[in-house]
PDB file of C-alpha atoms in Angstrom:
ATOM      1  CA  MET A  21     -68.974  34.237 -27.820  1.00 87.00           C
ATOM      2  CA  ASN A  22     -66.466  36.738 -29.353  1.00 93.00           C
ATOM      3  CA  ILE A  23     -62.715  36.306 -28.486  1.00 96.00           C
ATOM      4  CA  THR A  24     -59.972  38.794 -28.470  1.00 96.00           C
ATOM      5  CA  ARG A  25     -56.415  38.134 -29.376  1.00 96.00           C
ATOM      6  CA  ARG A  26     -53.465  40.366 -28.566  1.00 95.00           C
ATOM      7  CA  ARG A  27     -50.913  40.409 -31.261  1.00 94.00           C
ATOM      8  CA  TYR A  28     -48.414  43.061 -32.861  1.00 92.00           C
ATOM      9  CA  PHE A  29     -47.190  42.242 -36.296  1.00 91.00           C
ATOM     10  CA  GLY A  30     -45.907  45.815 -37.325  1.00 83.00           C
ATOM     11  CA  GLY A  31     -45.189  45.761 -41.015  1.00 81.00           C
ATOM     12  CA  ALA A  32     -44.974  41.934 -41.169  1.00 88.00           C
ATOM     13  CA  MET A  33     -47.959  41.607 -43.418  1.00 89.00           C
ATOM     14  CA  LYS A  34     -47.523  37.923 -44.416  1.00 91.00           C
ATOM     15  CA  SER A  35     -47.359  36.836 -40.685  1.00 93.00           C
ATOM     16  CA  GLN A  36     -50.461  38.815 -39.940  1.00 94.00           C
ATOM     17  CA  GLU A  37     -52.203  37.242 -42.991  1.00 95.00           C
ATOM     18  CA  LYS A  38     -51.214  33.719 -41.678  1.00 96.00           C
ATOM     19  CA  PHE A  39     -52.552  34.493 -38.353  1.00 97.00           C
ATOM     20  CA  LEU A  40     -55.815  35.653 -39.537  1.00 97.00           C
ATOM     21  CA  ASN A  41     -56.222  32.739 -41.925  1.00 97.00           C
ATOM     22  CA  ARG A  42     -55.310  30.352 -39.204  1.00 97.00           C
ATOM     23  CA  MET A  43     -57.974  31.792 -36.865  1.00 97.00           C
ATOM     24  CA  ALA A  44     -60.559  31.518 -39.713  1.00 97.00           C
ATOM     25  CA  ALA A  45     -59.564  27.947 -40.282  1.00 97.00           C
ATOM     26  CA  GLU A  46     -60.233  27.290 -36.695  1.00 96.00           C
ATOM     27  CA  GLY A  47     -63.679  28.983 -36.882  1.00 96.00           C
ATOM     28  CA  HIS A  48     -62.965  32.552 -35.842  1.00 97.00           C
ATOM     29  CA  ARG A  49     -63.995  35.448 -38.106  1.00 97.00           C
ATOM     30  CA  LEU A  50     -62.517  38.835 -37.646  1.00 97.00           C
ATOM     31  CA  VAL A  51     -65.160  41.613 -36.618  1.00 97.00           C
ATOM     32  CA  LYS A  52     -62.994  44.293 -35.108  1.00 96.00           C
ATOM     33  CA  THR A  53     -59.382  45.587 -34.998  1.00 95.00           C
ATOM     34  CA  GLY A  54     -57.632  47.531 -32.315  1.00 92.00           C
ATOM     35  CA  LYS A  55     -54.026  48.852 -32.157  1.00 89.00           C
ATOM     36  CA  LEU A  56     -52.847  45.615 -30.574  1.00 92.00           C
ATOM     37  CA  THR A  57     -56.079  43.493 -30.651  1.00 94.00           C
ATOM     38  CA  TYR A  58     -58.041  41.496 -32.992  1.00 96.00           C
ATOM     39  CA  GLU A  59     -61.728  40.581 -31.973  1.00 97.00           C
ATOM     40  CA  PHE A  60     -63.192  37.537 -33.549  1.00 97.00           C
ATOM     41  CA  ALA A  61     -66.716  36.028 -33.799  1.00 97.00           C
ATOM     42  CA  PRO A  62     -67.452  32.345 -34.287  1.00 97.00           C
ATOM     43  CA  CYS A  63     -68.008  31.113 -37.861  1.00 96.00           C
ATOM     44  CA  THR A  64     -67.786  27.852 -39.859  1.00 96.00           C
ATOM     45  CA  PRO A  65     -64.109  26.773 -39.815  1.00 97.00           C
ATOM     46  CA  GLY A  66     -62.536  27.691 -43.196  1.00 95.00           C
ATOM     47  CA  GLN A  67     -65.567  29.893 -44.307  1.00 96.00           C
ATOM     48  CA  TYR A  68     -63.351  33.073 -44.674  1.00 97.00           C
ATOM     49  CA  GLU A  69     -59.978  34.005 -45.919  1.00 97.00           C
ATOM     50  CA  TYR A  70     -57.798  37.116 -45.496  1.00 97.00           C
ATOM     51  CA  ARG A  71     -55.310  39.239 -47.339  1.00 96.00           C
ATOM     52  CA  VAL A  72     -53.203  42.157 -45.869  1.00 95.00           C
ATOM     53  CA  GLU A  73     -52.478  45.168 -48.113  1.00 94.00           C
ATOM     54  CA  TYR A  74     -50.266  48.251 -47.619  1.00 92.00           C
ATOM     55  CA  ILE A  75     -51.902  51.457 -48.379  1.00 91.00           C
ATOM     56  CA  GLY A  76     -49.699  53.960 -46.616  1.00 86.00           C
ATOM     57  CA  HIS A  77     -48.565  55.471 -49.842  1.00 86.00           C
ATOM     58  CA  LEU A  78     -52.057  56.410 -50.830  1.00 87.00           C
ATOM     59  CA  SER A  79     -53.803  59.832 -50.326  1.00 85.00           C
ATOM     60  CA  ARG A  80     -56.800  59.933 -47.971  1.00 84.00           C
ATOM     61  CA  GLU A  81     -59.145  60.291 -50.908  1.00 87.00           C
ATOM     62  CA  ASN A  82     -57.624  57.391 -52.877  1.00 89.00           C
ATOM     63  CA  ALA A  83     -57.349  55.169 -49.730  1.00 90.00           C
ATOM     64  CA  GLU A  84     -61.032  55.769 -48.902  1.00 92.00           C
ATOM     65  CA  ASP A  85     -61.994  55.420 -52.624  1.00 93.00           C
ATOM     66  CA  TYR A  86     -60.141  52.005 -52.820  1.00 94.00           C
ATOM     67  CA  VAL A  87     -61.784  50.769 -49.650  1.00 95.00           C
ATOM     68  CA  SER A  88     -65.210  51.722 -50.856  1.00 94.00           C
ATOM     69  CA  PHE A  89     -64.409  49.870 -54.279  1.00 94.00           C
ATOM     70  CA  LEU A  90     -63.379  46.741 -52.259  1.00 96.00           C
ATOM     71  CA  ARG A  91     -66.553  46.796 -50.258  1.00 94.00           C
ATOM     72  CA  ASP A  92     -68.531  47.248 -53.493  1.00 92.00           C
ATOM     73  CA  CYS A  93     -66.778  44.077 -54.651  1.00 92.00           C
ATOM     74  CA  GLY A  94     -68.351  42.284 -51.693  1.00 91.00           C
ATOM     75  CA  TYR A  95     -65.355  42.181 -49.385  1.00 95.00           C
ATOM     76  CA  GLN A  96     -65.242  43.157 -45.672  1.00 96.00           C
ATOM     77  CA  VAL A  97     -62.425  45.579 -45.104  1.00 97.00           C
ATOM     78  CA  PHE A  98     -60.792  46.665 -41.881  1.00 96.00           C
ATOM     79  CA  TYR A  99     -57.992  49.310 -41.316  1.00 93.00           C
ATOM     80  CA  LYS A 100     -54.962  48.267 -39.378  1.00 93.00           C
ATOM     81  CA  ASN A 101     -52.046  50.198 -37.970  1.00 89.00           C
ATOM     82  CA  ILE A 102     -48.284  49.375 -38.434  1.00 86.00           C
ATOM     83  CA  ASN A 103     -46.953  51.511 -35.570  1.00 79.00           C
ATOM     84  CA  VAL A 104     -48.343  51.523 -32.133  1.00 74.00           C
ATOM     85  CA  ASP A 105     -47.735  55.032 -30.798  1.00 72.00           C
ATOM     86  CA  TRP A 106     -50.846  56.620 -29.251  1.00 68.00           C
ATOM     87  CA  ASN A 107     -51.145  60.316 -30.125  1.00 68.00           C
ATOM     88  CA  VAL A 108     -53.451  63.025 -31.544  1.00 69.00           C
ATOM     89  CA  GLY A 109     -52.555  65.711 -33.971  1.00 70.00           C
ATOM     90  CA  LYS A 110     -49.360  63.913 -35.146  1.00 74.00           C
ATOM     91  CA  VAL A 111     -48.260  64.602 -38.680  1.00 75.00           C
ATOM     92  CA  GLU A 112     -45.895  62.215 -40.406  1.00 73.00           C
ATOM     93  CA  TYR A 113     -43.940  63.187 -43.617  1.00 76.00           C
ATOM     94  CA  ARG A 114     -43.877  60.222 -46.220  1.00 73.00           C
ATOM     95  CA  PRO A 115     -41.646  61.280 -49.227  1.00 75.00           C
ATOM     96  CA  TRP A 116     -42.428  57.993 -50.925  1.00 68.00           C
ATOM     97  CA  ALA A 117     -46.165  58.548 -50.965  1.00 73.00           C
ATOM     98  CA  GLN A 118     -48.239  59.793 -53.900  1.00 70.00           C
ATOM     99  CA  LYS A 119     -49.364  63.437 -54.130  1.00 69.00           C
ATOM    100  CA  GLY A 120     -51.815  64.214 -51.374  1.00 66.00           C
ATOM    101  CA  GLY A 121     -50.580  61.398 -49.136  1.00 62.00           C
ATOM    102  CA  ARG A 122     -47.162  62.601 -48.232  1.00 70.00           C
ATOM    103  CA  LEU A 123     -48.367  64.319 -45.028  1.00 70.00           C
ATOM    104  CA  ALA A 124     -50.052  61.632 -43.091  1.00 68.00           C
ATOM    105  CA  ALA A 125     -52.133  62.634 -40.105  1.00 68.00           C
ATOM    106  CA  ASN A 126     -54.522  60.962 -37.757  1.00 67.00           C
ATOM    107  CA  GLU A 127     -57.286  61.979 -40.085  1.00 64.00           C
ATOM    108  CA  THR A 128     -55.679  60.423 -43.167  1.00 66.00           C
ATOM    109  CA  THR A 129     -53.700  57.119 -43.375  1.00 69.00           C
ATOM    110  CA  LEU A 130     -51.550  57.508 -40.160  1.00 65.00           C
ATOM    111  CA  HIS A 131     -52.198  54.448 -38.036  1.00 73.00           C
ATOM    112  CA  ARG A 132     -54.340  53.163 -40.999  1.00 79.00           C
ATOM    113  CA  GLU A 133     -51.435  51.937 -43.245  1.00 87.00           C
ATOM    114  CA  LEU A 134     -52.781  48.431 -43.703  1.00 93.00           C
ATOM    115  CA  LEU A 135     -56.053  46.976 -44.942  1.00 95.00           C
ATOM    116  CA  ILE A 136     -57.178  43.567 -43.932  1.00 97.00           C
ATOM    117  CA  VAL A 137     -59.608  42.295 -46.690  1.00 97.00           C
ATOM    118  CA  GLU A 138     -61.998  39.422 -45.959  1.00 97.00           C
ATOM    119  CA  LYS A 139     -63.583  37.272 -48.570  1.00 96.00           C
ATOM    120  CA  GLU A 140     -65.953  34.424 -48.087  1.00 96.00           C
ATOM    121  CA  LYS A 141     -64.393  31.310 -49.589  1.00 95.00           C
ATOM    122  CA  ASP A 142     -65.976  30.442 -52.977  1.00 91.00           C
ATOM    123  CA  GLY A 143     -63.331  27.913 -54.422  1.00 88.00           C
ATOM    124  CA  LYS A 144     -61.783  30.607 -56.425  1.00 88.00           C
ATOM    125  CA  PRO A 145     -58.335  32.063 -55.772  1.00 89.00           C
ATOM    126  CA  PHE A 146     -58.260  35.132 -53.680  1.00 93.00           C
ATOM    127  CA  GLU A 147     -55.600  37.511 -54.774  1.00 93.00           C
ATOM    128  CA  LEU A 148     -55.851  41.426 -54.877  1.00 95.00           C
ATOM    129  CA  HIS A 149     -53.193  41.874 -57.473  1.00 93.00           C
ATOM    130  CA  THR A 150     -53.294  39.537 -60.347  1.00 92.00           C
ATOM    131  CA  ASP A 151     -51.735  41.429 -63.365  1.00 88.00           C
ATOM    132  CA  PRO A 152     -47.903  41.226 -63.508  1.00 87.00           C
ATOM    133  CA  ALA A 153     -47.586  45.032 -64.208  1.00 86.00           C
ATOM    134  CA  ASP A 154     -49.859  45.852 -61.270  1.00 86.00           C
ATOM    135  CA  ARG A 155     -47.988  43.515 -58.992  1.00 88.00           C
ATOM    136  CA  VAL A 156     -44.736  45.350 -59.916  1.00 87.00           C
ATOM    137  CA  GLN A 157     -46.419  48.626 -58.978  1.00 85.00           C
ATOM    138  CA  TYR A 158     -47.433  47.231 -55.692  1.00 87.00           C
ATOM    139  CA  ARG A 159     -44.128  45.720 -54.778  1.00 86.00           C
ATOM    140  CA  LYS A 160     -42.379  49.091 -55.613  1.00 85.00           C
ATOM    141  CA  ALA A 161     -44.807  50.857 -53.279  1.00 85.00           C
ATOM    142  CA  LEU A 162     -43.743  48.367 -50.586  1.00 85.00           C
ATOM    143  CA  LEU A 163     -40.052  49.121 -51.157  1.00 85.00           C
ATOM    144  CA  ARG A 164     -39.989  52.871 -51.352  1.00 84.00           C
ATOM    145  CA  PRO A 165     -40.530  53.457 -47.543  1.00 84.00           C
ATOM    146  CA  TRP A 166     -37.345  51.189 -46.949  1.00 85.00           C
ATOM    147  CA  LEU A 167     -35.428  53.155 -49.461  1.00 85.00           C
ATOM    148  CA  TYR A 168     -36.007  56.485 -47.618  1.00 86.00           C
ATOM    149  CA  ALA A 169     -35.504  54.905 -44.290  1.00 87.00           C
ATOM    150  CA  LEU A 170     -32.075  53.326 -45.218  1.00 90.00           C
ATOM    151  CA  ALA A 171     -31.123  56.619 -46.837  1.00 91.00           C
ATOM    152  CA  CYS A 172     -31.788  58.471 -43.497  1.00 92.00           C
ATOM    153  CA  ALA A 173     -30.076  55.835 -41.553  1.00 92.00           C
ATOM    154  CA  LEU A 174     -26.895  56.094 -43.848  1.00 94.00           C
ATOM    155  CA  ALA A 175     -26.812  59.798 -43.676  1.00 94.00           C
ATOM    156  CA  LEU A 176     -27.061  59.806 -39.856  1.00 95.00           C
ATOM    157  CA  SER A 177     -24.646  56.867 -39.131  1.00 95.00           C
ATOM    158  CA  ALA A 178     -22.038  58.351 -41.581  1.00 94.00           C
ATOM    159  CA  LEU A 179     -22.303  61.689 -39.975  1.00 94.00           C
ATOM    160  CA  PHE A 180     -21.861  60.292 -36.485  1.00 94.00           C
ATOM    161  CA  ALA A 181     -18.993  57.989 -37.691  1.00 94.00           C
ATOM    162  CA  VAL A 182     -17.061  60.941 -38.935  1.00 93.00           C
ATOM    163  CA  ARG A 183     -17.968  63.358 -36.152  1.00 93.00           C
ATOM    164  CA  PHE A 184     -17.136  60.893 -33.280  1.00 92.00           C
ATOM    165  CA  ARG A 185     -14.552  58.691 -35.302  1.00 92.00           C
ATOM    166  CA  SER A 186     -16.642  55.755 -34.037  1.00 93.00           C
ATOM    167  CA  VAL A 187     -16.108  52.250 -35.638  1.00 94.00           C
ATOM    168  CA  PRO A 188     -19.577  51.058 -34.426  1.00 94.00           C
ATOM    169  CA  TRP A 189     -21.265  54.078 -36.431  1.00 95.00           C
ATOM    170  CA  ALA A 190     -18.988  53.298 -39.426  1.00 95.00           C
ATOM    171  CA  VAL A 191     -20.166  49.629 -39.400  1.00 95.00           C
ATOM    172  CA  ALA A 192     -23.808  50.861 -39.114  1.00 95.00           C
ATOM    173  CA  ALA A 193     -23.217  53.254 -42.124  1.00 95.00           C
ATOM    174  CA  VAL A 194     -21.794  50.415 -44.175  1.00 94.00           C
ATOM    175  CA  LEU A 195     -24.662  48.161 -43.234  1.00 95.00           C
ATOM    176  CA  ALA A 196     -27.200  50.893 -44.285  1.00 94.00           C
ATOM    177  CA  LEU A 197     -25.367  51.510 -47.493  1.00 94.00           C
ATOM    178  CA  LEU A 198     -25.470  47.760 -48.332  1.00 94.00           C
ATOM    179  CA  GLY A 199     -29.315  47.754 -47.441  1.00 92.00           C
ATOM    180  CA  LEU A 200     -29.819  50.813 -49.668  1.00 90.00           C
ATOM    181  CA  LEU A 201     -27.922  49.260 -52.523  1.00 92.00           C
ATOM    182  CA  TRP A 202     -30.036  46.026 -52.187  1.00 89.00           C
ATOM    183  CA  ILE A 203     -33.306  47.935 -52.171  1.00 84.00           C
ATOM    184  CA  LEU A 204     -32.168  50.036 -55.217  1.00 85.00           C
ATOM    185  CA  TRP A 205     -31.239  46.696 -57.020  1.00 85.00           C
ATOM    186  CA  ARG A 206     -34.622  45.205 -56.060  1.00 79.00           C
ATOM    187  CA  ILE A 207     -36.497  48.385 -57.463  1.00 75.00           C
ATOM    188  CA  GLY A 208     -34.332  48.322 -60.623  1.00 78.00           C
ATOM    189  CA  LYS A 209     -35.128  44.699 -60.993  1.00 74.00           C
ATOM    190  CA  GLU A 210     -38.920  45.283 -60.893  1.00 63.00           C
ATOM    191  CA  THR A 211     -38.748  48.079 -63.625  1.00 57.00           C
TER     192      THR A 211
ATOM    193  CA  MET B   9     -50.636  48.756 -67.078  1.00 53.00           C
ATOM    194  CA  ARG B  10     -49.256  50.165 -70.269  1.00 60.00           C
ATOM    195  CA  ASP B  11     -51.502  50.919 -73.203  1.00 67.00           C
ATOM    196  CA  ASN B  12     -50.603  52.461 -76.444  1.00 60.00           C
ATOM    197  CA  GLY B  13     -53.731  54.335 -77.129  1.00 55.00           C
ATOM    198  CA  LYS B  14     -52.545  56.051 -80.336  1.00 59.00           C
ATOM    199  CA  GLY B  15     -51.313  53.020 -82.113  1.00 59.00           C
ATOM    200  CA  GLY B  16     -53.903  50.526 -80.598  1.00 61.00           C
ATOM    201  CA  ALA B  17     -52.348  47.484 -78.731  1.00 86.00           C
ATOM    202  CA  LEU B  18     -54.248  47.847 -75.496  1.00 93.00           C
ATOM    203  CA  THR B  19     -53.556  45.270 -72.671  1.00 92.00           C
ATOM    204  CA  GLU B  20     -56.128  42.484 -72.486  1.00 93.00           C
ATOM    205  CA  VAL B  21     -57.288  43.797 -69.018  1.00 94.00           C
ATOM    206  CA  THR B  22     -57.802  47.294 -70.393  1.00 95.00           C
ATOM    207  CA  PHE B  23     -59.785  46.029 -73.520  1.00 96.00           C
ATOM    208  CA  PHE B  24     -61.971  43.770 -71.362  1.00 97.00           C
ATOM    209  CA  VAL B  25     -62.807  46.642 -68.900  1.00 97.00           C
ATOM    210  CA  LEU B  26     -63.720  48.900 -71.819  1.00 97.00           C
ATOM    211  CA  LEU B  27     -65.840  46.175 -73.295  1.00 97.00           C
ATOM    212  CA  ALA B  28     -67.494  45.450 -69.906  1.00 97.00           C
ATOM    213  CA  LEU B  29     -68.426  49.095 -69.487  1.00 97.00           C
ATOM    214  CA  HIS B  30     -70.280  49.493 -72.744  1.00 97.00           C
ATOM    215  CA  GLU B  31     -73.102  49.394 -70.124  1.00 95.00           C
ATOM    216  CA  PRO B  32     -72.930  50.791 -66.602  1.00 95.00           C
ATOM    217  CA  ARG B  33     -71.407  48.371 -64.224  1.00 95.00           C
ATOM    218  CA  HIS B  34     -69.932  48.315 -60.619  1.00 94.00           C
ATOM    219  CA  GLY B  35     -66.472  46.778 -59.895  1.00 93.00           C
ATOM    220  CA  TYR B  36     -67.813  43.407 -58.974  1.00 92.00           C
ATOM    221  CA  ALA B  37     -70.009  43.187 -62.072  1.00 94.00           C
ATOM    222  CA  VAL B  38     -66.875  44.006 -64.228  1.00 96.00           C
ATOM    223  CA  MET B  39     -64.928  41.277 -62.468  1.00 94.00           C
ATOM    224  CA  ARG B  40     -67.936  38.756 -63.246  1.00 94.00           C
ATOM    225  CA  PHE B  41     -68.169  40.026 -66.826  1.00 96.00           C
ATOM    226  CA  ILE B  42     -64.522  39.253 -67.546  1.00 96.00           C
ATOM    227  CA  GLU B  43     -64.530  35.994 -65.718  1.00 95.00           C
ATOM    228  CA  GLU B  44     -67.595  34.908 -67.679  1.00 96.00           C
ATOM    229  CA  LYS B  45     -66.360  36.063 -71.148  1.00 96.00           C
ATOM    230  CA  THR B  46     -63.062  34.295 -70.721  1.00 95.00           C
ATOM    231  CA  GLY B  47     -64.442  31.167 -69.219  1.00 94.00           C
ATOM    232  CA  GLY B  48     -62.550  31.856 -66.000  1.00 91.00           C
ATOM    233  CA  ARG B  49     -59.149  32.100 -67.701  1.00 93.00           C
ATOM    234  CA  LEU B  50     -58.815  35.790 -66.759  1.00 92.00           C
ATOM    235  CA  LEU B  51     -59.569  36.188 -63.030  1.00 91.00           C
ATOM    236  CA  LEU B  52     -58.947  39.827 -61.946  1.00 93.00           C
ATOM    237  CA  GLY B  53     -57.998  40.714 -58.378  1.00 94.00           C
ATOM    238  CA  ALA B  54     -59.848  43.590 -56.968  1.00 95.00           C
ATOM    239  CA  GLY B  55     -56.583  45.670 -56.602  1.00 95.00           C
ATOM    240  CA  THR B  56     -55.662  45.122 -60.098  1.00 95.00           C
ATOM    241  CA  LEU B  57     -59.139  46.046 -61.354  1.00 96.00           C
ATOM    242  CA  TYR B  58     -59.139  49.142 -59.250  1.00 95.00           C
ATOM    243  CA  GLY B  59     -55.792  50.224 -60.653  1.00 93.00           C
ATOM    244  CA  ALA B  60     -57.019  49.608 -64.216  1.00 95.00           C
ATOM    245  CA  ILE B  61     -60.290  51.506 -63.621  1.00 96.00           C
ATOM    246  CA  THR B  62     -58.599  54.576 -61.998  1.00 94.00           C
ATOM    247  CA  ALA B  63     -56.018  54.626 -64.910  1.00 94.00           C
ATOM    248  CA  LEU B  64     -58.774  54.556 -67.464  1.00 97.00           C
ATOM    249  CA  GLU B  65     -60.677  57.250 -65.623  1.00 96.00           C
ATOM    250  CA  GLU B  66     -57.669  59.395 -65.550  1.00 95.00           C
ATOM    251  CA  LYS B  67     -57.271  59.011 -69.469  1.00 96.00           C
ATOM    252  CA  GLY B  68     -60.940  59.975 -69.802  1.00 97.00           C
ATOM    253  CA  TRP B  69     -61.842  56.605 -71.369  1.00 97.00           C
ATOM    254  CA  ILE B  70     -64.303  55.757 -68.590  1.00 97.00           C
ATOM    255  CA  ALA B  71     -66.371  57.830 -66.189  1.00 96.00           C
ATOM    256  CA  ARG B  72     -68.249  57.306 -62.988  1.00 92.00           C
ATOM    257  CA  ARG B  73     -71.955  57.121 -63.251  1.00 88.00           C
ATOM    258  CA  GLY B  74     -73.761  57.401 -60.021  1.00 79.00           C
ATOM    259  CA  GLU B  75     -74.724  54.415 -57.955  1.00 76.00           C
ATOM    260  CA  SER B  76     -76.476  51.165 -58.713  1.00 73.00           C
ATOM    261  CA  GLU B  77     -79.790  50.160 -56.894  1.00 74.00           C
ATOM    262  CA  ASP B  78     -77.593  48.592 -54.173  1.00 75.00           C
ATOM    263  CA  ARG B  79     -75.689  51.751 -53.829  1.00 82.00           C
ATOM    264  CA  LYS B  80     -72.436  50.576 -55.547  1.00 87.00           C
ATOM    265  CA  LYS B  81     -70.473  53.106 -57.548  1.00 90.00           C
ATOM    266  CA  GLN B  82     -70.845  52.376 -61.212  1.00 94.00           C
ATOM    267  CA  PHE B  83     -68.592  53.219 -64.226  1.00 96.00           C
ATOM    268  CA  VAL B  84     -69.289  53.597 -67.919  1.00 97.00           C
ATOM    269  CA  ILE B  85     -67.357  53.980 -71.072  1.00 97.00           C
ATOM    270  CA  THR B  86     -67.052  57.569 -72.497  1.00 97.00           C
ATOM    271  CA  ALA B  87     -67.082  58.672 -76.220  1.00 97.00           C
ATOM    272  CA  ALA B  88     -63.230  58.692 -76.158  1.00 97.00           C
ATOM    273  CA  GLY B  89     -63.087  55.149 -74.724  1.00 97.00           C
ATOM    274  CA  ARG B  90     -65.593  53.794 -77.421  1.00 97.00           C
ATOM    275  CA  GLU B  91     -63.243  55.272 -79.931  1.00 96.00           C
ATOM    276  CA  ILE B  92     -60.168  53.580 -78.508  1.00 96.00           C
ATOM    277  CA  ALA B  93     -62.008  50.252 -78.126  1.00 96.00           C
ATOM    278  CA  GLN B  94     -63.137  50.521 -81.850  1.00 96.00           C
ATOM    279  CA  ARG B  95     -59.630  51.209 -82.916  1.00 95.00           C
ATOM    280  CA  GLU B  96     -58.436  48.189 -80.833  1.00 95.00           C
ATOM    281  CA  LEU B  97     -61.024  45.909 -82.616  1.00 96.00           C
ATOM    282  CA  SER B  98     -59.826  47.112 -86.032  1.00 95.00           C
ATOM    283  CA  ARG B  99     -56.266  46.374 -85.047  1.00 95.00           C
ATOM    284  CA  LEU B 100     -57.122  42.915 -83.872  1.00 95.00           C
ATOM    285  CA  ARG B 101     -59.183  42.292 -87.044  1.00 96.00           C
ATOM    286  CA  GLU B 102     -56.202  43.212 -89.183  1.00 95.00           C
ATOM    287  CA  LEU B 103     -53.916  41.011 -87.026  1.00 94.00           C
ATOM    288  CA  THR B 104     -56.162  38.071 -87.324  1.00 94.00           C
ATOM    289  CA  ASN B 105     -56.617  38.500 -90.979  1.00 94.00           C
ATOM    290  CA  THR B 106     -52.850  38.496 -91.472  1.00 94.00           C
ATOM    291  CA  ALA B 107     -52.470  35.477 -89.311  1.00 94.00           C
ATOM    292  CA  GLU B 108     -55.369  33.753 -91.168  1.00 92.00           C
ATOM    293  CA  ALA B 109     -53.692  34.405 -94.513  1.00 92.00           C
ATOM    294  CA  ILE B 110     -50.314  32.995 -93.283  1.00 92.00           C
ATOM    295  CA  ILE B 111     -51.056  30.081 -90.946  1.00 89.00           C
ATOM    296  CA  GLY B 112     -55.007  29.728 -91.332  1.00 79.00           C
ATOM    297  CA  GLY B 113     -54.637  26.709 -93.760  1.00 68.00           C
ATOM    298  CA  GLU B 114     -52.066  24.923 -91.641  1.00 68.00           C
ATOM    299  CA  LYS B 115     -53.224  22.082 -89.549  1.00 63.00           C
ATOM    300  CA  PRO B 116     -52.084  22.250 -85.910  1.00 61.00           C
TER     301      PRO B 116
END
């Protein structure tokens, strides 16, 4: 009998991956994902393993092409959301995304920012990114949204700190600046 | 993945993908080909292989070629890709000849 688990991991991909692999180790294979739910069917314990990948920076065409490529490689693939807002017709601007993916809508990768990739265990390591240069590209794609989010946080908190002569907003601006510098350092280190 | 197409020196992944696609293959078949030819030393992740394939497609070194019997997308090397692979082979021959002349007689 299928079971459903309610969980919300947001952008914590490693935690989501651990949860799915723990379920698989206990004999539950993922069959369906909802915004806050995961539906599992019984399977042999340890038969499957999972990886979670961020694709929010891809255009719709590239995301679909990648999913089709993964399915051709024999993997089962599920889309998963990062945010949990329910809406229709929303458009989100993602300046960090590649051309064609900067305006994310319900029809593209909005609420489908993650992929859950399932592989039947065959004794070989299961990693989606194995080449060092490719890993660097992927890590940069993960860092870029933080770069823009922190830049916006810095601009807003600095504006409020000056406008209202507020110490808490000034502290927030300093924290955003430190975060921004840390992300820039990480991106620079990857280059 | 950085390749120097003009002066040779392809990455190992690029060269193996070009070799694998001397006959039409889908992604999984390319992975298996590389694994088999390297005796399991080079295990490519699907994400890495997809990145390599799309980069080579953009360069015009490989192209899509319909679907296999089991409806999987296939890729094949182009004339430009063959020329690049041939050039890389010549470069590697030259390199091994030089190495052979210098250290070939030495016992490890």
